Coordinates of C-alpha atoms and ligand atoms in Angstrom, one line a residue:
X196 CA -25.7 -27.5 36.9
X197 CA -27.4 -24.0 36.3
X198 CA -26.8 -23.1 32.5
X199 CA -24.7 -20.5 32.1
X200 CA -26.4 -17.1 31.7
X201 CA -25.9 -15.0 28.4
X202 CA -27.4 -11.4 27.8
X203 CA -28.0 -10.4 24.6
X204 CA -27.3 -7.0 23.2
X205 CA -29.2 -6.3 20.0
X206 CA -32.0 -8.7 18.6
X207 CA -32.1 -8.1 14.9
X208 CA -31.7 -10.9 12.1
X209 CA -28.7 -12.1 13.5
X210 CA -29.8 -12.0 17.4
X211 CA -33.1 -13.8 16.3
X212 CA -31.5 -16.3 14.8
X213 CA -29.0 -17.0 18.0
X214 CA -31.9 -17.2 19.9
X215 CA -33.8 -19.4 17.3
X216 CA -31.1 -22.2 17.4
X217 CA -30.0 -22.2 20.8
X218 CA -34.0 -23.5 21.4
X219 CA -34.2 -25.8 18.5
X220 CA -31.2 -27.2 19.3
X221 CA -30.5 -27.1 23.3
X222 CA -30.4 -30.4 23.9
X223 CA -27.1 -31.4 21.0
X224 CA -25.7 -28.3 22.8
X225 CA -26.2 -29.2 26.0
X226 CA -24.6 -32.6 25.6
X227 CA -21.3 -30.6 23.8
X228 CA -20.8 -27.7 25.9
X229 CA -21.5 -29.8 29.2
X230 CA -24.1 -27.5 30.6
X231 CA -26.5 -25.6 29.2
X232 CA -26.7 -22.3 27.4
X233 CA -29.8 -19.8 28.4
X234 CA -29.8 -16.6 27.0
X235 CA -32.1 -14.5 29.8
X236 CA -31.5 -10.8 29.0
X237 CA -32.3 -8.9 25.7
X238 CA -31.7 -5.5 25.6
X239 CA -32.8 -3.1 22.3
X240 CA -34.1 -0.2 21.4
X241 CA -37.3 -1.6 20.6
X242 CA -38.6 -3.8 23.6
X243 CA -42.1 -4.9 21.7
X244 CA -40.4 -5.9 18.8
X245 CA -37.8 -7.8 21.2
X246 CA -39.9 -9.6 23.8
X247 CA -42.5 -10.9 20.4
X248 CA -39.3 -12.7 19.0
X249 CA -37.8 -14.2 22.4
X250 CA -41.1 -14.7 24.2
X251 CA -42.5 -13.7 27.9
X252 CA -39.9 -16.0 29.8
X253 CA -36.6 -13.4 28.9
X254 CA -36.3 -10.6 30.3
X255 CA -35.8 -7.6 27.8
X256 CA -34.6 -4.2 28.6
X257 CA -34.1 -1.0 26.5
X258 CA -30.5 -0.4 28.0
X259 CA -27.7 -2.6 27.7
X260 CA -26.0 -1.6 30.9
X261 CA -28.4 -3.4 32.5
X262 CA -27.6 -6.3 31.3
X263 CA -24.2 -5.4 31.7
X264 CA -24.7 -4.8 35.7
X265 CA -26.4 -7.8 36.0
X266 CA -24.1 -10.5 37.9
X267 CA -25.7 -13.4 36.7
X268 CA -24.7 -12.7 33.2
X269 CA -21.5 -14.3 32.1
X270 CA -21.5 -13.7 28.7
X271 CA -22.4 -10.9 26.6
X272 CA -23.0 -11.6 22.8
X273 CA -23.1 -7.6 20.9
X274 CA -24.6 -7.6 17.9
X275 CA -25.0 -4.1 17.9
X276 CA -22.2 -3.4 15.1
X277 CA -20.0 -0.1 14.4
X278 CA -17.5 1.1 16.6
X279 CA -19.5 3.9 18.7
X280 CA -22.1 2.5 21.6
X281 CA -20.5 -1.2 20.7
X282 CA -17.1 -0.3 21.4
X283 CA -18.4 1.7 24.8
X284 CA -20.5 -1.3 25.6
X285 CA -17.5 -4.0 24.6
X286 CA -15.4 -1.8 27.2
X287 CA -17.7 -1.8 29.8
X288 CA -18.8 -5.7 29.8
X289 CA -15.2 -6.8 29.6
X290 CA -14.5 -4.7 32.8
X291 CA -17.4 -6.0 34.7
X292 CA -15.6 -9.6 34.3
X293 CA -18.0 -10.4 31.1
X294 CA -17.1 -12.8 28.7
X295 CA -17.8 -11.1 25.4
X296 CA -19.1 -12.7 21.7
X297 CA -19.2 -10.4 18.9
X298 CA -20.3 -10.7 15.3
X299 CA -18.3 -6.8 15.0
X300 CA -15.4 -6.8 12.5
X301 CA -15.2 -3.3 12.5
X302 CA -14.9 -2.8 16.0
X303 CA -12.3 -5.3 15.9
X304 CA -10.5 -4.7 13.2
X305 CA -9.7 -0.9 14.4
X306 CA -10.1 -1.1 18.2
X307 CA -8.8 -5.2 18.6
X308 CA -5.6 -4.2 20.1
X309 CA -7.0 -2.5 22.8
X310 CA -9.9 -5.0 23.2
X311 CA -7.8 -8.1 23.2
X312 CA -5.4 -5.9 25.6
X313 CA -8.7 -5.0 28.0
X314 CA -9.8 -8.6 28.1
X315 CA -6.5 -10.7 28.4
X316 CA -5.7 -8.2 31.6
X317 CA -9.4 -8.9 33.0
X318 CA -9.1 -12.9 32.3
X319 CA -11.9 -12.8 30.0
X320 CA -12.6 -14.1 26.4
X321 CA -13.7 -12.3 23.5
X322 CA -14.4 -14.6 20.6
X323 CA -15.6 -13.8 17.1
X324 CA -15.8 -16.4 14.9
X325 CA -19.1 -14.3 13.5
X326 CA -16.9 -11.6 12.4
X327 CA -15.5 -13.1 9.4
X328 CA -17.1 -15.2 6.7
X329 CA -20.3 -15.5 8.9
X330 CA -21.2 -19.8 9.2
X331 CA -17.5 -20.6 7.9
X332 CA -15.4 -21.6 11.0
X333 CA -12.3 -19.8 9.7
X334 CA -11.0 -18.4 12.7
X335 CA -11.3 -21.8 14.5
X336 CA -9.3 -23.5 11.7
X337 CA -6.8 -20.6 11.5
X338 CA -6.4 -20.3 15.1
X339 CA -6.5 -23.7 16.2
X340 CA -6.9 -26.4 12.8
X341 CA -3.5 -25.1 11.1
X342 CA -1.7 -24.1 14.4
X343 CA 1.0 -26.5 13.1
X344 CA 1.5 -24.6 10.3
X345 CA 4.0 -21.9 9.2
X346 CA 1.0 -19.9 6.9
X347 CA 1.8 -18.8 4.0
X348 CA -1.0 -16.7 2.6
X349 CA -4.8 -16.2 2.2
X350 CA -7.4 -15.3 0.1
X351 CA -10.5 -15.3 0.5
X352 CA -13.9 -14.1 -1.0
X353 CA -15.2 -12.6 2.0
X354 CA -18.3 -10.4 1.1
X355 CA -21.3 -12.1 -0.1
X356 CA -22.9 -8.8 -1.4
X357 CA -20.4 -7.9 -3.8
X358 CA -19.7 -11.1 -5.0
X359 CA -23.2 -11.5 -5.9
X360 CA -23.1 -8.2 -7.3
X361 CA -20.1 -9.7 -9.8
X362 CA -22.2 -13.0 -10.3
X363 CA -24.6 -10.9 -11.8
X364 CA -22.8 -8.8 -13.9
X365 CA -21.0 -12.0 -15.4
X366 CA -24.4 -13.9 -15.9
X367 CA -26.6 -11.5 -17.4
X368 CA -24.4 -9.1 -18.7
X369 CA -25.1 -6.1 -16.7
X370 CA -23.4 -3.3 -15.6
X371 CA -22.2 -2.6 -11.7
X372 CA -25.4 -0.3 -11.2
X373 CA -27.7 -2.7 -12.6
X374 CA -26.7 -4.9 -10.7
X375 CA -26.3 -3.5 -7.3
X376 CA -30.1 -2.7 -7.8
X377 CA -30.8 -6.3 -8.2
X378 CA -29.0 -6.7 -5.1
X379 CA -30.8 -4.4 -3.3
X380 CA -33.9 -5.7 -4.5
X381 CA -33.3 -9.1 -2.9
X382 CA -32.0 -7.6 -0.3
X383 CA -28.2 -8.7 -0.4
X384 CA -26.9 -4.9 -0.5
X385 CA -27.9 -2.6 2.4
X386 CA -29.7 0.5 1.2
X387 CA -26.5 2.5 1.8
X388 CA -24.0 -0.7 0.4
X389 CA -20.9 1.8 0.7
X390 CA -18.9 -0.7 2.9
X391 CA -19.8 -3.5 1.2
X392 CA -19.0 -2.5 -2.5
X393 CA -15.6 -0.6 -1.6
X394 CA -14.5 -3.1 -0.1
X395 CA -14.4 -2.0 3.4
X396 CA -16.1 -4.8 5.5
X397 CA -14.0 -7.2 3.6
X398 CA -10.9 -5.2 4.5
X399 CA -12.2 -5.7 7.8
X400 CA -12.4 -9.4 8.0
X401 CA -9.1 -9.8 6.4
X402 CA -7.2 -7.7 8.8
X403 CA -8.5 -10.2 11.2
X404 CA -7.5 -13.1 9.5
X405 CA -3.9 -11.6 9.0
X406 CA -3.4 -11.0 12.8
X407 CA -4.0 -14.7 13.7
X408 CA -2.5 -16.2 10.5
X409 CA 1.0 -14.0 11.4
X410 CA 1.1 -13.3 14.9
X411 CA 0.6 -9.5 14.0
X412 CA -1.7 -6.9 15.9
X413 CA -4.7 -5.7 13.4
X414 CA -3.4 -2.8 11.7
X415 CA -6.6 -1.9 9.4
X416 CA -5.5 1.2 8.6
X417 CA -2.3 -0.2 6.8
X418 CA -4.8 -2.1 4.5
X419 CA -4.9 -1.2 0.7
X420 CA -8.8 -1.2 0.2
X421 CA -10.6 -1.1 -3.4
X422 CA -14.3 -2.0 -4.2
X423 CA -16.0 -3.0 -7.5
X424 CA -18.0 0.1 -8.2
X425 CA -15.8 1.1 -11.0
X426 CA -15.2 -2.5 -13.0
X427 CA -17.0 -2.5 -16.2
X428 CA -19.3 -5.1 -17.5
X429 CA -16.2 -5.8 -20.3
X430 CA -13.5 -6.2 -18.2
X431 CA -15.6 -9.3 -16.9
X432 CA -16.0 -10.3 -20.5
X433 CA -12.6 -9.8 -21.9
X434 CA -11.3 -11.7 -18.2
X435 CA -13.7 -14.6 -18.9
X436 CA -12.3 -14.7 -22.8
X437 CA -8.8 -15.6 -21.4
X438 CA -9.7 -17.8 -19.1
X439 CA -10.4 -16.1 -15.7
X440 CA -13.3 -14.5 -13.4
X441 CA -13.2 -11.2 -11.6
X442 CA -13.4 -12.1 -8.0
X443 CA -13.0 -9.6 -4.9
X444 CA -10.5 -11.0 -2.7
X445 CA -9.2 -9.9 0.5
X446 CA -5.5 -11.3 0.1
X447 CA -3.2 -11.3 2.8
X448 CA 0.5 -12.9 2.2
X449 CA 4.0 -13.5 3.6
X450 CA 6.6 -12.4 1.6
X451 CA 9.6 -11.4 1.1
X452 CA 10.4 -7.6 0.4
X453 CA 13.6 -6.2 -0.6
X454 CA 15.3 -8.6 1.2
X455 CA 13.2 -8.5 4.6
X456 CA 9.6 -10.4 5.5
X457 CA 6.6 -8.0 5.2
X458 CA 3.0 -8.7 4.8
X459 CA 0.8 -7.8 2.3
X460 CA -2.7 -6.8 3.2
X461 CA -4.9 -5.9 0.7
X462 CA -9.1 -5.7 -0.9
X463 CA -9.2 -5.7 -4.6
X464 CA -11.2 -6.7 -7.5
X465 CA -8.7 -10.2 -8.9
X466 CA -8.7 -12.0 -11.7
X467 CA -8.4 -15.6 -10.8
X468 CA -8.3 -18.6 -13.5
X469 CA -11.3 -19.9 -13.6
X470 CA -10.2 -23.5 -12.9
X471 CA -9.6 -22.3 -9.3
X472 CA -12.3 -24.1 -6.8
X473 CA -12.5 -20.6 -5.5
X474 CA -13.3 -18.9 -9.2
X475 CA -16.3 -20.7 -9.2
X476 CA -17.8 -19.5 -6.1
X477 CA -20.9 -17.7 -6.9
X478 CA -24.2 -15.5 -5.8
X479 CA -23.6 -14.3 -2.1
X480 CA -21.5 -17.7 -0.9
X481 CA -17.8 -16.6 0.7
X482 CA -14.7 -19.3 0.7
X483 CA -11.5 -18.8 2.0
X484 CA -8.3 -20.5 0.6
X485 CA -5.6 -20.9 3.1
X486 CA -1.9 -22.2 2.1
X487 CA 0.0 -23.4 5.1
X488 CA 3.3 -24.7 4.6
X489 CA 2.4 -28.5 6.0
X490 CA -1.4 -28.7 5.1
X491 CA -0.4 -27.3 2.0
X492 CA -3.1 -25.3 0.4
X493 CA -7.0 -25.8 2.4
X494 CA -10.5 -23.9 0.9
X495 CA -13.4 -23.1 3.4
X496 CA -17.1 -22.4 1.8
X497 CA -20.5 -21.3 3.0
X498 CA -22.8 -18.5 4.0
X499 CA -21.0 -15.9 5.2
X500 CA -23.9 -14.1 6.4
X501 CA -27.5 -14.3 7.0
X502 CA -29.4 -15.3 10.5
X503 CA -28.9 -18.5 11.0
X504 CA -25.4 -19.1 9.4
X505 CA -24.4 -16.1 11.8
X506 CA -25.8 -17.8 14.4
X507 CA -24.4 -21.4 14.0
X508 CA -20.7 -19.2 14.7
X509 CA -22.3 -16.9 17.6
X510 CA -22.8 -20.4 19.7
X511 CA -19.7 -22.1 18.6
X512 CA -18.1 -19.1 20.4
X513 CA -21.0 -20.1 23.1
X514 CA -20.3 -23.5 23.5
X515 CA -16.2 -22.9 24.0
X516 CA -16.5 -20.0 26.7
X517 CA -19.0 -22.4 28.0
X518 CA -16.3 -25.3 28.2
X519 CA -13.8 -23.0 28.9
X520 CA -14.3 -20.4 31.2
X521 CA -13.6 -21.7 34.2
X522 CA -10.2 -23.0 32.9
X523 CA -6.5 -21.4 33.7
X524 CA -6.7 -18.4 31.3
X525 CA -3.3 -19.5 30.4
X526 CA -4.6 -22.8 29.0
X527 CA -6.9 -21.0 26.3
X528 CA -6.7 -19.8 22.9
X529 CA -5.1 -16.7 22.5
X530 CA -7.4 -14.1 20.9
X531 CA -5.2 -13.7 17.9
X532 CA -3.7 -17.3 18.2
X533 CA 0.0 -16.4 19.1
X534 CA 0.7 -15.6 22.9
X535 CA 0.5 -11.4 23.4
X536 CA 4.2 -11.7 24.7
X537 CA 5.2 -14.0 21.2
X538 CA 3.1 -11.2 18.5
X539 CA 5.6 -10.4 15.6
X540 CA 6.5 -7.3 14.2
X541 CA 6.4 -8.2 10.9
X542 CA 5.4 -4.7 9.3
X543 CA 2.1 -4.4 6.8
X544 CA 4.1 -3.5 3.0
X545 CA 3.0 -0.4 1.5
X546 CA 1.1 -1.7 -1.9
X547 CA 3.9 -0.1 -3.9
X548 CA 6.1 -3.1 -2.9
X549 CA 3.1 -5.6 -3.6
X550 CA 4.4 -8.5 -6.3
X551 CA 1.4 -9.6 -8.2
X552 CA 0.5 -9.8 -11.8
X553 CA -1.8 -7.7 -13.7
X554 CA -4.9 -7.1 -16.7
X555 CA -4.4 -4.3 -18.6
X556 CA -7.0 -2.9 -20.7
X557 CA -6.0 -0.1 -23.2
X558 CA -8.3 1.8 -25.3
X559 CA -6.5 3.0 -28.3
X560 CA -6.5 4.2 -31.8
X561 CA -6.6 1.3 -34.3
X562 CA -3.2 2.5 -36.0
X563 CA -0.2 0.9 -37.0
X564 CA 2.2 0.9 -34.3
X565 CA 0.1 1.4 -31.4
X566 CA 0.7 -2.1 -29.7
X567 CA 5.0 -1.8 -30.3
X568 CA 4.8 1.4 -28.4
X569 CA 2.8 -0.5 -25.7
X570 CA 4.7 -3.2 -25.5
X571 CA 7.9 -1.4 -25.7
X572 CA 6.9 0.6 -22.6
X573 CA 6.4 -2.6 -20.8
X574 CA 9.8 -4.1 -22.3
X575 CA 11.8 -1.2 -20.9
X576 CA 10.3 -1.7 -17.5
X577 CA 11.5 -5.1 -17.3
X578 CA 7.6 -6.5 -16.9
X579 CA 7.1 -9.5 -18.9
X580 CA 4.1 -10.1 -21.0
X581 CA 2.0 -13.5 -20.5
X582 CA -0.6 -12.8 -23.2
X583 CA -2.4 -10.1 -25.4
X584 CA -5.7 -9.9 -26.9
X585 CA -7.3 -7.4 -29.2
X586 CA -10.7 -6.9 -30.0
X587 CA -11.9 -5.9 -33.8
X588 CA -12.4 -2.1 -33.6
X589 CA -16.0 -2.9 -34.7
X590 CA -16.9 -5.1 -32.2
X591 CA -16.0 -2.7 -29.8
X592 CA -16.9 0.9 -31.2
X593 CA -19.7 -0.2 -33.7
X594 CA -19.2 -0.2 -37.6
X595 CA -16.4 2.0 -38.8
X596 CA -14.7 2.2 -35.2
X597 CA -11.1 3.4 -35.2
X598 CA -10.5 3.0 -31.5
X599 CA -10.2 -0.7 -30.3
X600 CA -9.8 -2.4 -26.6
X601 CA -6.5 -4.0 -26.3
X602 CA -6.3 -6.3 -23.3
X603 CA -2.8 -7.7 -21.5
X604 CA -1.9 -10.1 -19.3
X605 CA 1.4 -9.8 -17.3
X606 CA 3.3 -11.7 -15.6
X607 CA 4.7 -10.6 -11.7
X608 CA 6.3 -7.5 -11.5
X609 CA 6.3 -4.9 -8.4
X610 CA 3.6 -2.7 -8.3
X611 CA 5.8 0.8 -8.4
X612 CA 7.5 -0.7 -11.4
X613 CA 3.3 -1.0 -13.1
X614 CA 2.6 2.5 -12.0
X615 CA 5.3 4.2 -13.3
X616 CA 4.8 1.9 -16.8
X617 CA 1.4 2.8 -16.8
X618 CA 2.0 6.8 -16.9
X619 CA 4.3 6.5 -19.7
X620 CA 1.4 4.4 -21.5
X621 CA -1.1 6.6 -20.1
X622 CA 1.2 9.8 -21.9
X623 CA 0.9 8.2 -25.2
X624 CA -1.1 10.0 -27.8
X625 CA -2.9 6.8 -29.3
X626 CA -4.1 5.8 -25.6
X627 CA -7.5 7.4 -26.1
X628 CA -8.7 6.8 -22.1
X629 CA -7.7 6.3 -18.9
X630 CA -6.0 2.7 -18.2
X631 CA -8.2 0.1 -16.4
X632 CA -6.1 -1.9 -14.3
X633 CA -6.7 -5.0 -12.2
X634 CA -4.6 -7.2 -10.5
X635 CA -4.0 -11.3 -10.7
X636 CA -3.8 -13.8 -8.7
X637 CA -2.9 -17.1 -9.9
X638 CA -3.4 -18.9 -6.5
X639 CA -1.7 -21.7 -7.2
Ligands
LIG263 N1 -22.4 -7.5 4.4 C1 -21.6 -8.6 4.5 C2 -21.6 -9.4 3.2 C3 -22.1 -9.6 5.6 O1 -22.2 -9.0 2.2 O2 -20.9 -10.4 3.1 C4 -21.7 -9.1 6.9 O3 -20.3 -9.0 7.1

C-alpha cells in the first residue's frame, strides 16, 4: 500500500527531529502502523535551510497553503506554534479534510473548543500528544490507559525550563536571575523565557490535561497562573530545612466546593515533601502524577521537550491516524476523551475557594510577643498550624540583627480565609516586609 502522505509545516528542532526518526526508524513503524509513513511536503520560511535537513527527495515550499491544497496530503503536522498563522493554518487544513498533529498547546488551550468543534464536524483527527510534557505519553494514558477511572486529580511538573531553573537555585545556592542566566546559557530558557518562568506554557498544558481528565472544554482563561520569578533563594532553603522542595506544579483537582463539584485549575510554585517520587525530579525532566480512583495514584517521567523526545509523540499521533483514519469516526478517541455530546459542566473554582495548605515566611522584629500576635491571627481564623521555624536574627540579618525570618507551615484551609489572615498579619507593626507566601501540596 502507498504510505500515507504527511506535509510538514515548520522544520525547526522539533520538525527535524520528526523527520530524523520517521527515517531511522521506518521499518518498526511500518510493521506498527500497517503502512508506511512518508512525510513529502515541507513548507518554511527558509527553503535552504529546509530542503539541507530533509534532503532533495521532499518537496519544500515557502507557503503552507500549498501543502495544504495538495490532495495527496492526509496529514498535516504544525509545528509552527502561537495562536496567529497556526491557528489560520489549523483552520484551513482541517477544512480541506486534513488530519491535523500539533505540538501547539497554546493554540489548543485557548482556541481547542472551536478546533475540536471544526474537526469532529469535518470527520477529522487532531491529535497532540506533543503538546504536553513533550516524549511522556500522558494524553494517551489519560485519554485511553485510565479510561476506567473516575480521576481524581493531577499534578504535574510540566515545564522543563523552570524546573531547571529551581534545580539550580536549590543546588548551588543561587538566586532566580542567576539562575535563569544559566539557563539561557545552555539554552533551556528561550531568550525571551516570559512564558516559561510565569508559568504560562505550563498553564497551558494543564488546561489540557484537565479537559480530558474531567470531561470539561479547556477554559485557559479560568486558570490561576503564577511563575517562579519572585521565589527567593531562602524560601528554597528554609522549604528544604522542613523537609520539602519547591516545585512548579500545574495542579488540576476534583473537589468538592461549598457543597457542589468544581475544579481547581491552577500554576504555582508548591512545596512538596521531599519523599515524593515527584520532589525529586530534577534539571529540565517533567513527570506527571495522576490519582485515579481504581489505579490509585500513577507517575509519568521523561523529556518533556527537546527534538527527538517531541518527535517520538509527533509519530505516535502518526502511527494512530495512520491505523485509524479510515475507521467509523465514531469508533475513535474523542479529542478530549469524553464524547462532545457527554462533556460536563463542572465549572473551573475561582482560587479564592482553592483548599490547600500553605508556607508562610514572615520577616519580623525579634521582639517579645511577635510570634503570639502571629499565631493568634491564624487562631482566630480557624487555620491550624502544622509547624514553625525561626531563624536566629543573626543568621539571617548579620551580627546584631533585630529582625528575624519566621517560617510556618499550615495545615488546609481555604484560600479567602489565608488572604484575609494574611492582611491582618501584613497590618502588624513588627511584620517588617511584605509576606512571602506559597502554597503545599502534600500529594499523598
Ligand atoms: N518550554 C517548554 C519547557 C517546552 O521548558 O518545558 C515546550 O513546551
Amino acid at each position: 500500500m502507498k504510505p500515507i502522505q504527511v506535509g510538514l509545516l515548520g522544520i525547526g528542532t522539533v520538525g527535524s527531529g520528526v523527520f530524523n526518526v520517521l527515517n531511522r526508524n521506518q521499518n518498526e513503524i511500518q510493521r506498527r502502523a500497517g503502512r508506511g509513513i512518508e512525510i513529502t511536503m515541507v513548507a518554511d520560511l527558509d527553503t535552504a535551510r529546509a530542503q539541507a535537513v530533509v534532503g532533495a527527495n521532499v518537496k519544500v515550499v515557502n507557503d503552507a497553503r500549498a501543502i495544504i491544497a495538495n490532495p495527496e496530503i492526509d496529514i498535516v503536522i504544525e509545528l509552527i506554534g502561537g495562536y496567529g498563522i497556526a491557528k489560520q493554518l489549523v483552520m484551513e487544513a482541517i477544512a480541506a479534510g486534513k488530519h491535523v498533529v500539533t505540538a501547539n498547546k497554546a493554540l489548543l488551550a485557548v482556541h481547542g473548543t472551536e478546533i475540536f468543534a471544526a474537526a469532529h464536524a469535518k470527520g477529522v483527527m487532531v491529535a497532540f500528544e506533543a503538546a504536553v510534557a513533550g516524549g511522556i505519553p500522558i494524553i494517551k494514558s489519560l485519554r485511553e490507559g485510565l479510561t476506567a477511572n473516575r480521576i481524581q486529580w493531577i499534578a504535574g511538573i510540566i515545564n522543563g525550563t523552570t524546573n531547571f531553573i529551581l534545580s539550580e537555585m536549590r543546588d548551588k545556592g543561587l538566586d532566580f536571575s542567576a539562575a535563569l542566566q544559566d539557563a539561557q546559557a545552555l539554552g533551556y530558557a528561550e531568550a525571551d523565557p516570559t512564558f516559561d518562568i510565569e508559568g504560562v506554557d505550563a498553564a497551558h498544558k494543564v488546561t489540557l490535561m484537565s479537559a480530558i481528565a474531567f470531561g470539561i472544554p479547556v477554559q485557559f482563561d479560568k486558570a490561576y497562573v503564577e511563575g517562579i520569578s519572585k521565589l527567593a533563594a531562602q524560601d528554597i532553603k528554609y522549604a528544604e530545612q522542613l523537609g520539602y522542595r519547591i516545585k512548579l506544579l500545574g495542579i488540576t483537582k476534583r473537589v468538592q466546593a461549598n457543597g457542589k463539584e468544581g475544579i481547581e485549575l491552577r500554576v504555582h510554585p508548591s512545596l512538596v515533601p521531599n519523599k515524593r517520587l515527584i520532589a525529586n525530579v530534577e534539571g529540565a525532566m517533567n513527570a506527571v502524577m495522576v490519582q485515579g480512583d481504581a489505579v490509585g495514584t500513577t507517575l509519568y517521567y521523561g523529556k518533556g521537550a527537546g527534538s527527538e523526545p517531541t518527535a517520538s509523540a509527533v509519530i505516535a499521533d502518526l502511527v494512530d491516524i495512520t491505523r485509524l483514519h479510515t475507521a467509523d469516526p465514531a469508533h475513535r478517541v474523542p479529542h478530549l476523551a469524553f464524547q462532545p455530546d457527554a462533556m460536563s459542566d463542572l465549572q473551573v473554582l475561582p482560587m479564592s475557594d482553592i483548599v490547600t495548605s500553605y508556607y508562610l515566611r514572615l520577616r519580623v522584629a525579634d521582639e517579645a510577643g511577635v510570634l503570639a500576635k502571629v499565631t493568634g491571627i491564624l487562631a482566630t481564623a480557624g487555620i491550624s498550624i502544622d509547624a514553625v521555624l525561626q531563624r536566629e536574627a543573626d543568621e539571617v540579618g548579620g551580627e546584631g540583627s533585630t529582625q528575624t525570618d519566621v517560617i510556618i507551615l499550615t495545615h488546609d484551609c481555604v484560600e479567602s480565609k489565608m488572604n484575609a489572615a494574611m492582611v491582618q498579619m501584613q497590618a502588624l507593626s513588627s511584620v517588617l516586609a511584605p509576606i512571602t507566601r506559597i502554597r503545599k501540596e502534600e500529594l499523598a
